[in-house]
mmCIF file with all atom_site columns, C-alpha atoms in Angstrom:
data_model
loop_
_atom_site.group_PDB
_atom_site.id
_atom_site.type_symbol
_atom_site.label_atom_id
_atom_site.label_alt_id
_atom_site.label_comp_id
_atom_site.label_asym_id
_atom_site.label_entity_id
_atom_site.label_seq_id
_atom_site.pdbx_PDB_ins_code
_atom_site.Cartn_x
_atom_site.Cartn_y
_atom_site.Cartn_z
_atom_site.occupancy
_atom_site.B_iso_or_equiv
_atom_site.pdbx_formal_charge
_atom_site.auth_seq_id
_atom_site.auth_comp_id
_atom_site.auth_asym_id
_atom_site.auth_atom_id
_atom_site.pdbx_PDB_model_num
ATOM 1   C CA . MET G 1 1   ? -16.602 -50.952 -50.853 1.00 95.00 ? 1   MET G CA 1
ATOM 2   C CA . VAL G 1 2   ? -13.555 -52.406 -49.201 1.00 97.00 ? 2   VAL G CA 1
ATOM 3   C CA . ILE G 1 3   ? -10.300 -52.610 -51.209 1.00 96.00 ? 3   ILE G CA 1
ATOM 4   C CA . ILE G 1 4   ? -7.159  -54.346 -49.858 1.00 96.00 ? 4   ILE G CA 1
ATOM 5   C CA . ASN G 1 5   ? -3.965  -52.812 -51.469 1.00 97.00 ? 5   ASN G CA 1
ATOM 6   C CA . PRO G 1 6   ? -1.051  -54.134 -51.378 1.00 97.00 ? 6   PRO G CA 1
ATOM 7   C CA . GLY G 1 7   ? -3.125  -57.352 -51.136 1.00 94.00 ? 7   GLY G CA 1
ATOM 8   C CA . ASN G 1 8   ? -3.275  -60.119 -48.597 1.00 92.00 ? 8   ASN G CA 1
ATOM 9   C CA . PRO G 1 9   ? -3.432  -62.879 -49.410 1.00 92.00 ? 9   PRO G CA 1
ATOM 10  C CA . CYS G 1 10  ? -2.386  -62.610 -53.168 1.00 92.00 ? 10  CYS G CA 1
ATOM 11  C CA . GLY G 1 11  ? 0.442   -60.022 -52.973 1.00 95.00 ? 11  GLY G CA 1
ATOM 12  C CA . ASN G 1 12  ? -1.169  -57.957 -55.818 1.00 95.00 ? 12  ASN G CA 1
ATOM 13  C CA . VAL G 1 13  ? -0.509  -54.171 -56.124 1.00 97.00 ? 13  VAL G CA 1
ATOM 14  C CA . PHE G 1 14  ? -3.276  -52.366 -58.059 1.00 97.00 ? 14  PHE G CA 1
ATOM 15  C CA . LYS G 1 15  ? -2.416  -49.947 -60.810 1.00 97.00 ? 15  LYS G CA 1
ATOM 16  C CA . TYR G 1 16  ? -3.541  -46.288 -60.862 1.00 98.00 ? 16  TYR G CA 1
ATOM 17  C CA . GLU G 1 17  ? -6.032  -46.903 -63.531 1.00 98.00 ? 17  GLU G CA 1
ATOM 18  C CA . HIS G 1 18  ? -7.555  -49.782 -61.813 1.00 98.00 ? 18  HIS G CA 1
ATOM 19  C CA . LEU G 1 19  ? -8.095  -47.802 -58.511 1.00 98.00 ? 19  LEU G CA 1
ATOM 20  C CA . LYS G 1 20  ? -9.557  -44.825 -60.355 1.00 98.00 ? 20  LYS G CA 1
ATOM 21  C CA . LYS G 1 21  ? -12.115 -47.182 -61.901 1.00 98.00 ? 21  LYS G CA 1
ATOM 22  C CA . VAL G 1 22  ? -12.897 -48.515 -58.334 1.00 98.00 ? 22  VAL G CA 1
ATOM 23  C CA . ALA G 1 23  ? -13.353 -44.943 -57.187 1.00 98.00 ? 23  ALA G CA 1
ATOM 24  C CA . GLU G 1 24  ? -15.684 -44.102 -60.109 1.00 98.00 ? 24  GLU G CA 1
ATOM 25  C CA . THR G 1 25  ? -17.751 -47.277 -59.683 1.00 98.00 ? 25  THR G CA 1
ATOM 26  C CA . ALA G 1 26  ? -18.238 -46.527 -55.836 1.00 98.00 ? 26  ALA G CA 1
ATOM 27  C CA . ARG G 1 27  ? -19.333 -42.852 -56.809 1.00 97.00 ? 27  ARG G CA 1
ATOM 28  C CA . LYS G 1 28  ? -21.893 -44.196 -59.266 1.00 98.00 ? 28  LYS G CA 1
ATOM 29  C CA . LEU G 1 29  ? -23.103 -46.718 -56.552 1.00 97.00 ? 29  LEU G CA 1
ATOM 30  C CA . GLY G 1 30  ? -23.193 -43.859 -53.991 1.00 96.00 ? 30  GLY G CA 1
ATOM 31  C CA . ILE G 1 31  ? -21.021 -45.611 -51.440 1.00 96.00 ? 31  ILE G CA 1
ATOM 32  C CA . LEU G 1 32  ? -17.645 -44.800 -49.752 1.00 96.00 ? 32  LEU G CA 1
ATOM 33  C CA . VAL G 1 33  ? -14.373 -46.771 -50.162 1.00 98.00 ? 33  VAL G CA 1
ATOM 34  C CA . ILE G 1 34  ? -12.607 -48.275 -47.317 1.00 98.00 ? 34  ILE G CA 1
ATOM 35  C CA . ALA G 1 35  ? -8.996  -48.804 -48.310 1.00 98.00 ? 35  ALA G CA 1
ATOM 36  C CA . ASP G 1 36  ? -6.928  -51.282 -46.191 1.00 97.00 ? 36  ASP G CA 1
ATOM 37  C CA . GLU G 1 37  ? -3.292  -50.112 -46.880 1.00 97.00 ? 37  GLU G CA 1
ATOM 38  C CA . VAL G 1 38  ? -1.508  -51.789 -43.979 1.00 96.00 ? 38  VAL G CA 1
ATOM 39  C CA . TYR G 1 39  ? 1.168   -53.010 -46.393 1.00 96.00 ? 39  TYR G CA 1
ATOM 40  C CA . ASP G 1 40  ? 1.680   -49.661 -48.121 1.00 95.00 ? 40  ASP G CA 1
ATOM 41  C CA . HIS G 1 41  ? 5.320   -49.479 -47.745 1.00 94.00 ? 41  HIS G CA 1
ATOM 42  C CA . LEU G 1 42  ? 5.948   -53.313 -48.458 1.00 96.00 ? 42  LEU G CA 1
ATOM 43  C CA . THR G 1 43  ? 6.111   -53.030 -52.347 1.00 96.00 ? 43  THR G CA 1
ATOM 44  C CA . PHE G 1 44  ? 8.832   -54.495 -54.494 1.00 95.00 ? 44  PHE G CA 1
ATOM 45  C CA . GLY G 1 45  ? 7.431   -55.222 -57.872 1.00 93.00 ? 45  GLY G CA 1
ATOM 46  C CA . SER G 1 46  ? 6.934   -53.149 -61.194 1.00 92.00 ? 46  SER G CA 1
ATOM 47  C CA . ASN G 1 47  ? 3.617   -51.655 -60.034 1.00 94.00 ? 47  ASN G CA 1
ATOM 48  C CA . PRO G 1 48  ? 4.212   -48.570 -57.650 1.00 95.00 ? 48  PRO G CA 1
ATOM 49  C CA . PHE G 1 49  ? 1.885   -48.328 -54.769 1.00 97.00 ? 49  PHE G CA 1
ATOM 50  C CA . VAL G 1 50  ? -0.899  -45.731 -55.133 1.00 98.00 ? 50  VAL G CA 1
ATOM 51  C CA . PRO G 1 51  ? -2.932  -44.657 -51.957 1.00 98.00 ? 51  PRO G CA 1
ATOM 52  C CA . MET G 1 52  ? -6.575  -44.645 -52.559 1.00 98.00 ? 52  MET G CA 1
ATOM 53  C CA . GLY G 1 53  ? -6.832  -41.294 -50.845 1.00 97.00 ? 53  GLY G CA 1
ATOM 54  C CA . VAL G 1 54  ? -5.775  -39.639 -54.042 1.00 97.00 ? 54  VAL G CA 1
ATOM 55  C CA . PHE G 1 55  ? -9.149  -40.230 -55.380 1.00 98.00 ? 55  PHE G CA 1
ATOM 56  C CA . GLY G 1 56  ? -10.917 -38.522 -52.518 1.00 97.00 ? 56  GLY G CA 1
ATOM 57  C CA . SER G 1 57  ? -12.358 -35.826 -54.865 1.00 97.00 ? 57  SER G CA 1
ATOM 58  C CA . ILE G 1 58  ? -14.171 -38.606 -56.814 1.00 98.00 ? 58  ILE G CA 1
ATOM 59  C CA . VAL G 1 59  ? -15.439 -40.684 -53.719 1.00 98.00 ? 59  VAL G CA 1
ATOM 60  C CA . PRO G 1 60  ? -15.040 -40.370 -49.977 1.00 97.00 ? 60  PRO G CA 1
ATOM 61  C CA . VAL G 1 61  ? -12.174 -42.654 -48.777 1.00 98.00 ? 61  VAL G CA 1
ATOM 62  C CA . VAL G 1 62  ? -11.543 -44.058 -45.341 1.00 97.00 ? 62  VAL G CA 1
ATOM 63  C CA . THR G 1 63  ? -7.956  -45.314 -45.315 1.00 97.00 ? 63  THR G CA 1
ATOM 64  C CA . ILE G 1 64  ? -6.655  -47.919 -42.607 1.00 95.00 ? 64  ILE G CA 1
ATOM 65  C CA . GLY G 1 65  ? -3.039  -48.051 -41.657 1.00 94.00 ? 65  GLY G CA 1
ATOM 66  C CA . SER G 1 66  ? -0.931  -50.060 -39.211 1.00 91.00 ? 66  SER G CA 1
ATOM 67  C CA . ILE G 1 67  ? 2.309   -50.113 -37.299 1.00 90.00 ? 67  ILE G CA 1
ATOM 68  C CA . SER G 1 68  ? 2.621   -53.773 -37.281 1.00 90.00 ? 68  SER G CA 1
ATOM 69  C CA . LYS G 1 69  ? 3.463   -54.320 -40.973 1.00 90.00 ? 69  LYS G CA 1
ATOM 70  C CA . ARG G 1 70  ? 5.922   -51.704 -41.868 1.00 89.00 ? 70  ARG G CA 1
ATOM 71  C CA . TRP G 1 71  ? 7.881   -52.034 -38.616 1.00 90.00 ? 71  TRP G CA 1
ATOM 72  C CA . ILE G 1 72  ? 7.426   -55.887 -38.603 1.00 86.00 ? 72  ILE G CA 1
ATOM 73  C CA . VAL G 1 73  ? 5.951   -56.218 -35.128 1.00 86.00 ? 73  VAL G CA 1
ATOM 74  C CA . PRO G 1 74  ? 3.191   -58.705 -35.515 1.00 83.00 ? 74  PRO G CA 1
ATOM 75  C CA . GLY G 1 75  ? 0.609   -58.356 -32.650 1.00 84.00 ? 75  GLY G CA 1
ATOM 76  C CA . TRP G 1 76  ? 1.051   -54.633 -32.022 1.00 86.00 ? 76  TRP G CA 1
ATOM 77  C CA . ARG G 1 77  ? -2.665  -53.848 -32.791 1.00 82.00 ? 77  ARG G CA 1
ATOM 78  C CA . PHE G 1 78  ? -1.991  -50.191 -33.146 1.00 86.00 ? 78  PHE G CA 1
ATOM 79  C CA . GLY G 1 79  ? -3.272  -48.460 -36.289 1.00 87.00 ? 79  GLY G CA 1
ATOM 80  C CA . TRP G 1 80  ? -5.253  -45.444 -37.489 1.00 90.00 ? 80  TRP G CA 1
ATOM 81  C CA . LEU G 1 81  ? -7.900  -44.340 -39.880 1.00 92.00 ? 81  LEU G CA 1
ATOM 82  C CA . VAL G 1 82  ? -7.680  -41.359 -42.138 1.00 95.00 ? 82  VAL G CA 1
ATOM 83  C CA . THR G 1 83  ? -10.696 -39.766 -44.080 1.00 96.00 ? 83  THR G CA 1
ATOM 84  C CA . ASN G 1 84  ? -9.669  -38.364 -47.585 1.00 96.00 ? 84  ASN G CA 1
ATOM 85  C CA . ASP G 1 85  ? -12.999 -36.451 -48.332 1.00 96.00 ? 85  ASP G CA 1
ATOM 86  C CA . PRO G 1 86  ? -12.501 -32.799 -49.561 1.00 96.00 ? 86  PRO G CA 1
ATOM 87  C CA . HIS G 1 87  ? -16.216 -32.508 -50.149 1.00 96.00 ? 87  HIS G CA 1
ATOM 88  C CA . GLY G 1 88  ? -17.013 -33.236 -46.504 1.00 96.00 ? 88  GLY G CA 1
ATOM 89  C CA . ILE G 1 89  ? -19.529 -35.961 -47.418 1.00 96.00 ? 89  ILE G CA 1
ATOM 90  C CA . LEU G 1 90  ? -18.541 -38.031 -44.386 1.00 96.00 ? 90  LEU G CA 1
ATOM 91  C CA . ILE G 1 91  ? -18.845 -35.211 -41.948 1.00 95.00 ? 91  ILE G CA 1
ATOM 92  C CA . LYS G 1 92  ? -22.324 -34.404 -43.367 1.00 95.00 ? 92  LYS G CA 1
ATOM 93  C CA . GLN G 1 93  ? -23.538 -37.890 -43.177 1.00 94.00 ? 93  GLN G CA 1
ATOM 94  C CA . GLY G 1 94  ? -22.313 -38.404 -39.492 1.00 95.00 ? 94  GLY G CA 1
ATOM 95  C CA . ILE G 1 95  ? -19.769 -41.045 -40.339 1.00 93.00 ? 95  ILE G CA 1
ATOM 96  C CA . VAL G 1 96  ? -16.905 -39.319 -38.892 1.00 94.00 ? 96  VAL G CA 1
ATOM 97  C CA . ASP G 1 97  ? -18.724 -38.770 -35.652 1.00 94.00 ? 97  ASP G CA 1
ATOM 98  C CA . SER G 1 98  ? -19.547 -42.467 -35.583 1.00 93.00 ? 98  SER G CA 1
ATOM 99  C CA . ILE G 1 99  ? -16.138 -43.287 -36.078 1.00 89.00 ? 99  ILE G CA 1
ATOM 100 C CA . GLU G 1 100 ? -14.993 -41.125 -33.134 1.00 89.00 ? 100 GLU G CA 1
ATOM 101 C CA . GLY G 1 101 ? -17.783 -42.460 -31.085 1.00 89.00 ? 101 GLY G CA 1
ATOM 102 C CA . PHE G 1 102 ? -16.691 -45.978 -31.796 1.00 87.00 ? 102 PHE G CA 1
ATOM 103 C CA . LEU G 1 103 ? -13.092 -45.389 -30.740 1.00 82.00 ? 103 LEU G CA 1
ATOM 104 C CA . ASN G 1 104 ? -14.321 -43.750 -27.532 1.00 83.00 ? 104 ASN G CA 1
ATOM 105 C CA . ILE G 1 105 ? -15.934 -46.939 -26.265 1.00 83.00 ? 105 ILE G CA 1
ATOM 106 C CA . THR G 1 106 ? -13.103 -49.388 -27.357 1.00 73.00 ? 106 THR G CA 1
ATOM 107 C CA . SER G 1 107 ? -10.238 -50.372 -25.510 1.00 68.00 ? 107 SER G CA 1
ATOM 108 C CA . ASP G 1 108 ? -7.001  -48.700 -26.167 1.00 75.00 ? 108 ASP G CA 1
ATOM 109 C CA . PRO G 1 109 ? -3.676  -50.383 -27.007 1.00 81.00 ? 109 PRO G CA 1
ATOM 110 C CA . ALA G 1 110 ? -1.381  -51.504 -24.253 1.00 83.00 ? 110 ALA G CA 1
ATOM 111 C CA . THR G 1 111 ? 0.277   -48.593 -22.552 1.00 86.00 ? 111 THR G CA 1
ATOM 112 C CA . PHE G 1 112 ? 3.771   -49.861 -23.280 1.00 86.00 ? 112 PHE G CA 1
ATOM 113 C CA . LEU G 1 113 ? 2.924   -50.013 -26.890 1.00 87.00 ? 113 LEU G CA 1
ATOM 114 C CA . GLN G 1 114 ? 1.738   -46.319 -26.827 1.00 87.00 ? 114 GLN G CA 1
ATOM 115 C CA . GLY G 1 115 ? 4.912   -45.233 -25.132 1.00 90.00 ? 115 GLY G CA 1
ATOM 116 C CA . ALA G 1 116 ? 7.188   -46.976 -27.820 1.00 90.00 ? 116 ALA G CA 1
ATOM 117 C CA . ILE G 1 117 ? 5.398   -45.403 -30.815 1.00 90.00 ? 117 ILE G CA 1
ATOM 118 C CA . PRO G 1 118 ? 7.034   -41.906 -30.586 1.00 92.00 ? 118 PRO G CA 1
ATOM 119 C CA . GLU G 1 119 ? 10.290  -43.584 -30.374 1.00 91.00 ? 119 GLU G CA 1
ATOM 120 C CA . ILE G 1 120 ? 9.891   -45.832 -33.413 1.00 91.00 ? 120 ILE G CA 1
ATOM 121 C CA . LEU G 1 121 ? 8.304   -43.265 -35.389 1.00 90.00 ? 121 LEU G CA 1
ATOM 122 C CA . GLU G 1 122 ? 11.078  -40.737 -34.713 1.00 93.00 ? 122 GLU G CA 1
ATOM 123 C CA . LYS G 1 123 ? 14.120  -42.763 -34.550 1.00 94.00 ? 123 LYS G CA 1
ATOM 124 C CA . THR G 1 124 ? 13.931  -45.718 -36.999 1.00 93.00 ? 124 THR G CA 1
ATOM 125 C CA . PRO G 1 125 ? 16.638  -45.388 -39.499 1.00 95.00 ? 125 PRO G CA 1
ATOM 126 C CA . CYS G 1 126 ? 15.674  -45.557 -43.326 1.00 92.00 ? 126 CYS G CA 1
ATOM 127 C CA . ASP G 1 127 ? 17.892  -48.519 -44.169 1.00 95.00 ? 127 ASP G CA 1
ATOM 128 C CA . PHE G 1 128 ? 15.822  -50.654 -41.731 1.00 94.00 ? 128 PHE G CA 1
ATOM 129 C CA . PHE G 1 129 ? 12.811  -50.162 -44.201 1.00 94.00 ? 129 PHE G CA 1
ATOM 130 C CA . THR G 1 130 ? 15.043  -50.604 -47.271 1.00 95.00 ? 130 THR G CA 1
ATOM 131 C CA . LYS G 1 131 ? 16.539  -53.995 -45.819 1.00 94.00 ? 131 LYS G CA 1
ATOM 132 C CA . ILE G 1 132 ? 13.078  -55.218 -45.210 1.00 94.00 ? 132 ILE G CA 1
ATOM 133 C CA . VAL G 1 133 ? 11.749  -54.589 -48.840 1.00 95.00 ? 133 VAL G CA 1
ATOM 134 C CA . ASP G 1 134 ? 14.999  -55.940 -50.326 1.00 95.00 ? 134 ASP G CA 1
ATOM 135 C CA . MET G 1 135 ? 14.520  -59.223 -48.121 1.00 94.00 ? 135 MET G CA 1
ATOM 136 C CA . LEU G 1 136 ? 10.844  -59.495 -49.349 1.00 95.00 ? 136 LEU G CA 1
ATOM 137 C CA . ARG G 1 137 ? 11.737  -58.927 -53.024 1.00 95.00 ? 137 ARG G CA 1
ATOM 138 C CA . GLU G 1 138 ? 14.413  -61.823 -52.953 1.00 96.00 ? 138 GLU G CA 1
ATOM 139 C CA . SER G 1 139 ? 11.863  -63.851 -51.008 1.00 95.00 ? 139 SER G CA 1
ATOM 140 C CA . ALA G 1 140 ? 9.164   -63.369 -53.356 1.00 96.00 ? 140 ALA G CA 1
ATOM 141 C CA . GLU G 1 141 ? 11.430  -64.194 -56.142 1.00 96.00 ? 141 GLU G CA 1
ATOM 142 C CA . ILE G 1 142 ? 12.567  -67.508 -54.535 1.00 96.00 ? 142 ILE G CA 1
ATOM 143 C CA . CYS G 1 143 ? 8.896   -68.479 -53.791 1.00 95.00 ? 143 CYS G CA 1
ATOM 144 C CA . TYR G 1 144 ? 7.751   -67.827 -57.311 1.00 96.00 ? 144 TYR G CA 1
ATOM 145 C CA . ASN G 1 145 ? 10.665  -69.720 -58.781 1.00 95.00 ? 145 ASN G CA 1
ATOM 146 C CA . ARG G 1 146 ? 10.546  -72.656 -56.508 1.00 95.00 ? 146 ARG G CA 1
ATOM 147 C CA . THR G 1 147 ? 6.885   -73.258 -56.964 1.00 95.00 ? 147 THR G CA 1
ATOM 148 C CA . LYS G 1 148 ? 7.540   -73.788 -60.484 1.00 94.00 ? 148 LYS G CA 1
ATOM 149 C CA . GLU G 1 149 ? 9.558   -76.751 -59.585 1.00 96.00 ? 149 GLU G CA 1
ATOM 150 C CA . ILE G 1 150 ? 6.467   -78.419 -58.054 1.00 97.00 ? 150 ILE G CA 1
ATOM 151 C CA . PRO G 1 151 ? 3.965   -79.890 -60.624 1.00 95.00 ? 151 PRO G CA 1
ATOM 152 C CA . CYS G 1 152 ? 1.022   -79.984 -58.318 1.00 97.00 ? 152 CYS G CA 1
ATOM 153 C CA . ILE G 1 153 ? 1.195   -76.246 -57.270 1.00 97.00 ? 153 ILE G CA 1
ATOM 154 C CA . THR G 1 154 ? 0.640   -73.443 -59.591 1.00 96.00 ? 154 THR G CA 1
ATOM 155 C CA . CYS G 1 155 ? 1.475   -69.671 -58.885 1.00 94.00 ? 155 CYS G CA 1
ATOM 156 C CA . PRO G 1 156 ? -0.642  -67.475 -61.307 1.00 92.00 ? 156 PRO G CA 1
ATOM 157 C CA . CYS G 1 157 ? 1.323   -64.356 -60.527 1.00 91.00 ? 157 CYS G CA 1
ATOM 158 C CA . LYS G 1 158 ? 4.415   -63.241 -58.901 1.00 93.00 ? 158 LYS G CA 1
ATOM 159 C CA . PRO G 1 159 ? 3.633   -61.301 -55.777 1.00 95.00 ? 159 PRO G CA 1
ATOM 160 C CA . GLN G 1 160 ? 4.422   -57.562 -55.907 1.00 96.00 ? 160 GLN G CA 1
ATOM 161 C CA . GLY G 1 161 ? 3.584   -56.424 -52.311 1.00 96.00 ? 161 GLY G CA 1
ATOM 162 C CA . SER G 1 162 ? 2.797   -57.537 -48.881 1.00 95.00 ? 162 SER G CA 1
ATOM 163 C CA . MET G 1 163 ? 4.278   -60.767 -47.781 1.00 94.00 ? 163 MET G CA 1
ATOM 164 C CA . PHE G 1 164 ? 1.770   -63.512 -49.062 1.00 95.00 ? 164 PHE G CA 1
ATOM 165 C CA . VAL G 1 165 ? 1.092   -65.247 -52.152 1.00 96.00 ? 165 VAL G CA 1
ATOM 166 C CA . MET G 1 166 ? -1.771  -67.656 -53.229 1.00 96.00 ? 166 MET G CA 1
ATOM 167 C CA . VAL G 1 167 ? -0.977  -71.012 -55.135 1.00 97.00 ? 167 VAL G CA 1
ATOM 168 C CA . LYS G 1 168 ? -3.367  -73.293 -56.819 1.00 97.00 ? 168 LYS G CA 1
ATOM 169 C CA . LEU G 1 169 ? -3.343  -76.907 -55.538 1.00 97.00 ? 169 LEU G CA 1
ATOM 170 C CA . ASN G 1 170 ? -3.706  -79.548 -58.379 1.00 97.00 ? 170 ASN G CA 1
ATOM 171 C CA . LEU G 1 171 ? -5.273  -82.458 -56.390 1.00 97.00 ? 171 LEU G CA 1
ATOM 172 C CA . SER G 1 172 ? -5.565  -84.567 -59.616 1.00 96.00 ? 172 SER G CA 1
ATOM 173 C CA . LEU G 1 173 ? -1.756  -85.242 -59.452 1.00 97.00 ? 173 LEU G CA 1
ATOM 174 C CA . LEU G 1 174 ? -1.843  -86.335 -55.914 1.00 97.00 ? 174 LEU G CA 1
ATOM 175 C CA . GLU G 1 175 ? -2.689  -89.467 -53.883 1.00 95.00 ? 175 GLU G CA 1
ATOM 176 C CA . ASP G 1 176 ? -3.922  -89.540 -50.368 1.00 94.00 ? 176 ASP G CA 1
ATOM 177 C CA . ILE G 1 177 ? -4.626  -85.808 -50.299 1.00 97.00 ? 177 ILE G CA 1
ATOM 178 C CA . LYS G 1 178 ? -8.297  -85.053 -50.117 1.00 96.00 ? 178 LYS G CA 1
ATOM 179 C CA . ASP G 1 179 ? -8.147  -81.196 -50.217 1.00 98.00 ? 179 ASP G CA 1
ATOM 180 C CA . ASP G 1 180 ? -6.185  -78.158 -49.225 1.00 98.00 ? 180 ASP G CA 1
ATOM 181 C CA . TYR G 1 181 ? -6.919  -78.597 -45.417 1.00 98.00 ? 181 TYR G CA 1
ATOM 182 C CA . ASP G 1 182 ? -5.640  -82.265 -45.772 1.00 98.00 ? 182 ASP G CA 1
ATOM 183 C CA . PHE G 1 183 ? -2.634  -81.144 -47.568 1.00 98.00 ? 183 PHE G CA 1
ATOM 184 C CA . CYS G 1 184 ? -1.508  -78.481 -44.982 1.00 98.00 ? 184 CYS G CA 1
ATOM 185 C CA . LEU G 1 185 ? -2.189  -81.045 -41.960 1.00 98.00 ? 185 LEU G CA 1
ATOM 186 C CA . LYS G 1 186 ? -0.114  -83.667 -43.435 1.00 98.00 ? 186 LYS G CA 1
ATOM 187 C CA . LEU G 1 187 ? 2.592   -81.361 -44.713 1.00 98.00 ? 187 LEU G CA 1
ATOM 188 C CA . ALA G 1 188 ? 2.930   -80.086 -41.025 1.00 98.00 ? 188 ALA G CA 1
ATOM 189 C CA . MET G 1 189 ? 3.095   -83.440 -39.692 1.00 98.00 ? 189 MET G CA 1
ATOM 190 C CA . GLU G 1 190 ? 5.724   -84.818 -42.286 1.00 98.00 ? 190 GLU G CA 1
ATOM 191 C CA . GLU G 1 191 ? 7.875   -82.007 -43.026 1.00 98.00 ? 191 GLU G CA 1
ATOM 192 C CA . SER G 1 192 ? 7.194   -79.350 -40.156 1.00 98.00 ? 192 SER G CA 1
ATOM 193 C CA . VAL G 1 193 ? 6.213   -76.803 -42.668 1.00 98.00 ? 193 VAL G CA 1
ATOM 194 C CA . ILE G 1 194 ? 2.925   -74.706 -42.148 1.00 97.00 ? 194 ILE G CA 1
ATOM 195 C CA . LEU G 1 195 ? 0.952   -73.314 -44.834 1.00 97.00 ? 195 LEU G CA 1
ATOM 196 C CA . LEU G 1 196 ? -2.450  -71.827 -44.701 1.00 97.00 ? 196 LEU G CA 1
ATOM 197 C CA . PRO G 1 197 ? -5.158  -73.872 -46.399 1.00 98.00 ? 197 PRO G CA 1
ATOM 198 C CA . GLY G 1 198 ? -7.017  -71.625 -48.885 1.00 97.00 ? 198 GLY G CA 1
ATOM 199 C CA . VAL G 1 199 ? -10.469 -72.492 -47.487 1.00 97.00 ? 199 VAL G CA 1
ATOM 200 C CA . ALA G 1 200 ? -9.526  -70.360 -44.609 1.00 96.00 ? 200 ALA G CA 1
ATOM 201 C CA . VAL G 1 201 ? -9.735  -67.297 -46.861 1.00 93.00 ? 201 VAL G CA 1
ATOM 202 C CA . GLY G 1 202 ? -12.485 -68.633 -49.081 1.00 94.00 ? 202 GLY G CA 1
ATOM 203 C CA . LEU G 1 203 ? -10.307 -70.248 -51.727 1.00 95.00 ? 203 LEU G CA 1
ATOM 204 C CA . LYS G 1 204 ? -10.865 -73.951 -51.566 1.00 96.00 ? 204 LYS G CA 1
ATOM 205 C CA . ASN G 1 205 ? -7.828  -76.022 -52.867 1.00 97.00 ? 205 ASN G CA 1
ATOM 206 C CA . TRP G 1 206 ? -5.588  -73.087 -52.778 1.00 98.00 ? 206 TRP G CA 1
ATOM 207 C CA . LEU G 1 207 ? -2.719  -72.514 -50.386 1.00 98.00 ? 207 LEU G CA 1
ATOM 208 C CA . ARG G 1 208 ? -1.356  -69.269 -48.820 1.00 97.00 ? 208 ARG G CA 1
ATOM 209 C CA . VAL G 1 209 ? 2.334   -69.034 -48.467 1.00 96.00 ? 209 VAL G CA 1
ATOM 210 C CA . THR G 1 210 ? 3.946   -66.519 -46.316 1.00 95.00 ? 210 THR G CA 1
ATOM 211 C CA . PHE G 1 211 ? 7.399   -65.464 -47.669 1.00 95.00 ? 211 PHE G CA 1
ATOM 212 C CA . ALA G 1 212 ? 8.425   -62.976 -45.057 1.00 92.00 ? 212 ALA G CA 1
ATOM 213 C CA . ILE G 1 213 ? 11.142  -65.177 -43.778 1.00 90.00 ? 213 ILE G CA 1
ATOM 214 C CA . GLU G 1 214 ? 14.846  -65.281 -44.143 1.00 91.00 ? 214 GLU G CA 1
ATOM 215 C CA . PRO G 1 215 ? 15.684  -66.478 -47.646 1.00 92.00 ? 215 PRO G CA 1
ATOM 216 C CA . SER G 1 216 ? 17.710  -69.546 -46.802 1.00 94.00 ? 216 SER G CA 1
ATOM 217 C CA . SER G 1 217 ? 14.948  -70.705 -44.462 1.00 95.00 ? 217 SER G CA 1
ATOM 218 C CA . LEU G 1 218 ? 12.277  -70.043 -47.127 1.00 96.00 ? 218 LEU G CA 1
ATOM 219 C CA . ASP G 1 219 ? 14.311  -71.971 -49.555 1.00 96.00 ? 219 ASP G CA 1
ATOM 220 C CA . ASP G 1 220 ? 14.547  -75.154 -47.249 1.00 97.00 ? 220 ASP G CA 1
ATOM 221 C CA . GLY G 1 221 ? 10.918  -74.841 -46.603 1.00 97.00 ? 221 GLY G CA 1
ATOM 222 C CA . LEU G 1 222 ? 9.903   -74.924 -50.239 1.00 97.00 ? 222 LEU G CA 1
ATOM 223 C CA . GLY G 1 223 ? 12.271  -77.869 -50.741 1.00 97.00 ? 223 GLY G CA 1
ATOM 224 C CA . ARG G 1 224 ? 10.406  -79.611 -48.009 1.00 98.00 ? 224 ARG G CA 1
ATOM 225 C CA . VAL G 1 225 ? 7.152   -78.929 -49.850 1.00 98.00 ? 225 VAL G CA 1
ATOM 226 C CA . LYS G 1 226 ? 8.597   -80.288 -53.106 1.00 97.00 ? 226 LYS G CA 1
ATOM 227 C CA . ALA G 1 227 ? 9.767   -83.396 -51.393 1.00 98.00 ? 227 ALA G CA 1
ATOM 228 C CA . PHE G 1 228 ? 6.240   -83.896 -49.672 1.00 98.00 ? 228 PHE G CA 1
ATOM 229 C CA . CYS G 1 229 ? 4.607   -83.437 -52.926 1.00 97.00 ? 229 CYS G CA 1
ATOM 230 C CA . GLN G 1 230 ? 6.782   -86.013 -54.774 1.00 97.00 ? 230 GLN G CA 1
ATOM 231 C CA . ARG G 1 231 ? 6.024   -88.569 -51.935 1.00 97.00 ? 231 ARG G CA 1
ATOM 232 C CA . HIS G 1 232 ? 2.429   -88.074 -52.567 1.00 97.00 ? 232 HIS G CA 1
ATOM 233 C CA . THR G 1 233 ? 2.555   -87.895 -56.402 1.00 96.00 ? 233 THR G CA 1
ATOM 234 C CA . LYS G 1 234 ? 0.150   -90.378 -58.081 1.00 93.00 ? 234 LYS G CA 1
ATOM 235 C CA . LYS G 1 235 ? 2.039   -93.364 -59.414 1.00 87.00 ? 235 LYS G CA 1
ATOM 236 C CA . GLN G 1 236 ? 1.996   -93.750 -63.119 1.00 75.00 ? 236 GLN G CA 1
#
């Protein structure tokens, strides 16, 4: 079972009780849990981040982490796997050996990235992370509030983590827009604003908005989305 928390593309952060039920369900099914937690330090809502590894005594957990998100260095394909398995099930079943074997046959990250890792791990000041989270909190608030001003777009839940949110597109209010892909294509051409069509992540007629951007630029971009929607609104 794979769980992504904090979530991409929705910006959700699961509660302790929910994660415990996931662990208990996985145990009943006799399967392990793979926890993608690359956004673990980018949370800013009411739900605190809970690592899936705390439920390792219930079910074996393999946790995935990454440098690129917390340090905001997209493209730095440098991460890690951690096993949380006090009962040694993953070792007994040969899964740990399989992971190590796979890592031995794959290419390593670029050497200059490897050289930079000790420096950034040891010397990045704490206020660097605080500023990032504060910016994401402000940007998430802007994103949630500004989308309320656009009738054809609905944001079901304010994001509490990561740097993304999914919004629902109401095509019945628009003319000359066939689907989410068509919406994003025309938006890019007319307003130079890029959104990801939901179909790319399996949610047709939804849109993924990235709010990891300086707040004033985000506000400007959402203003352009609003203007675009107003131009394409069906005439009464």
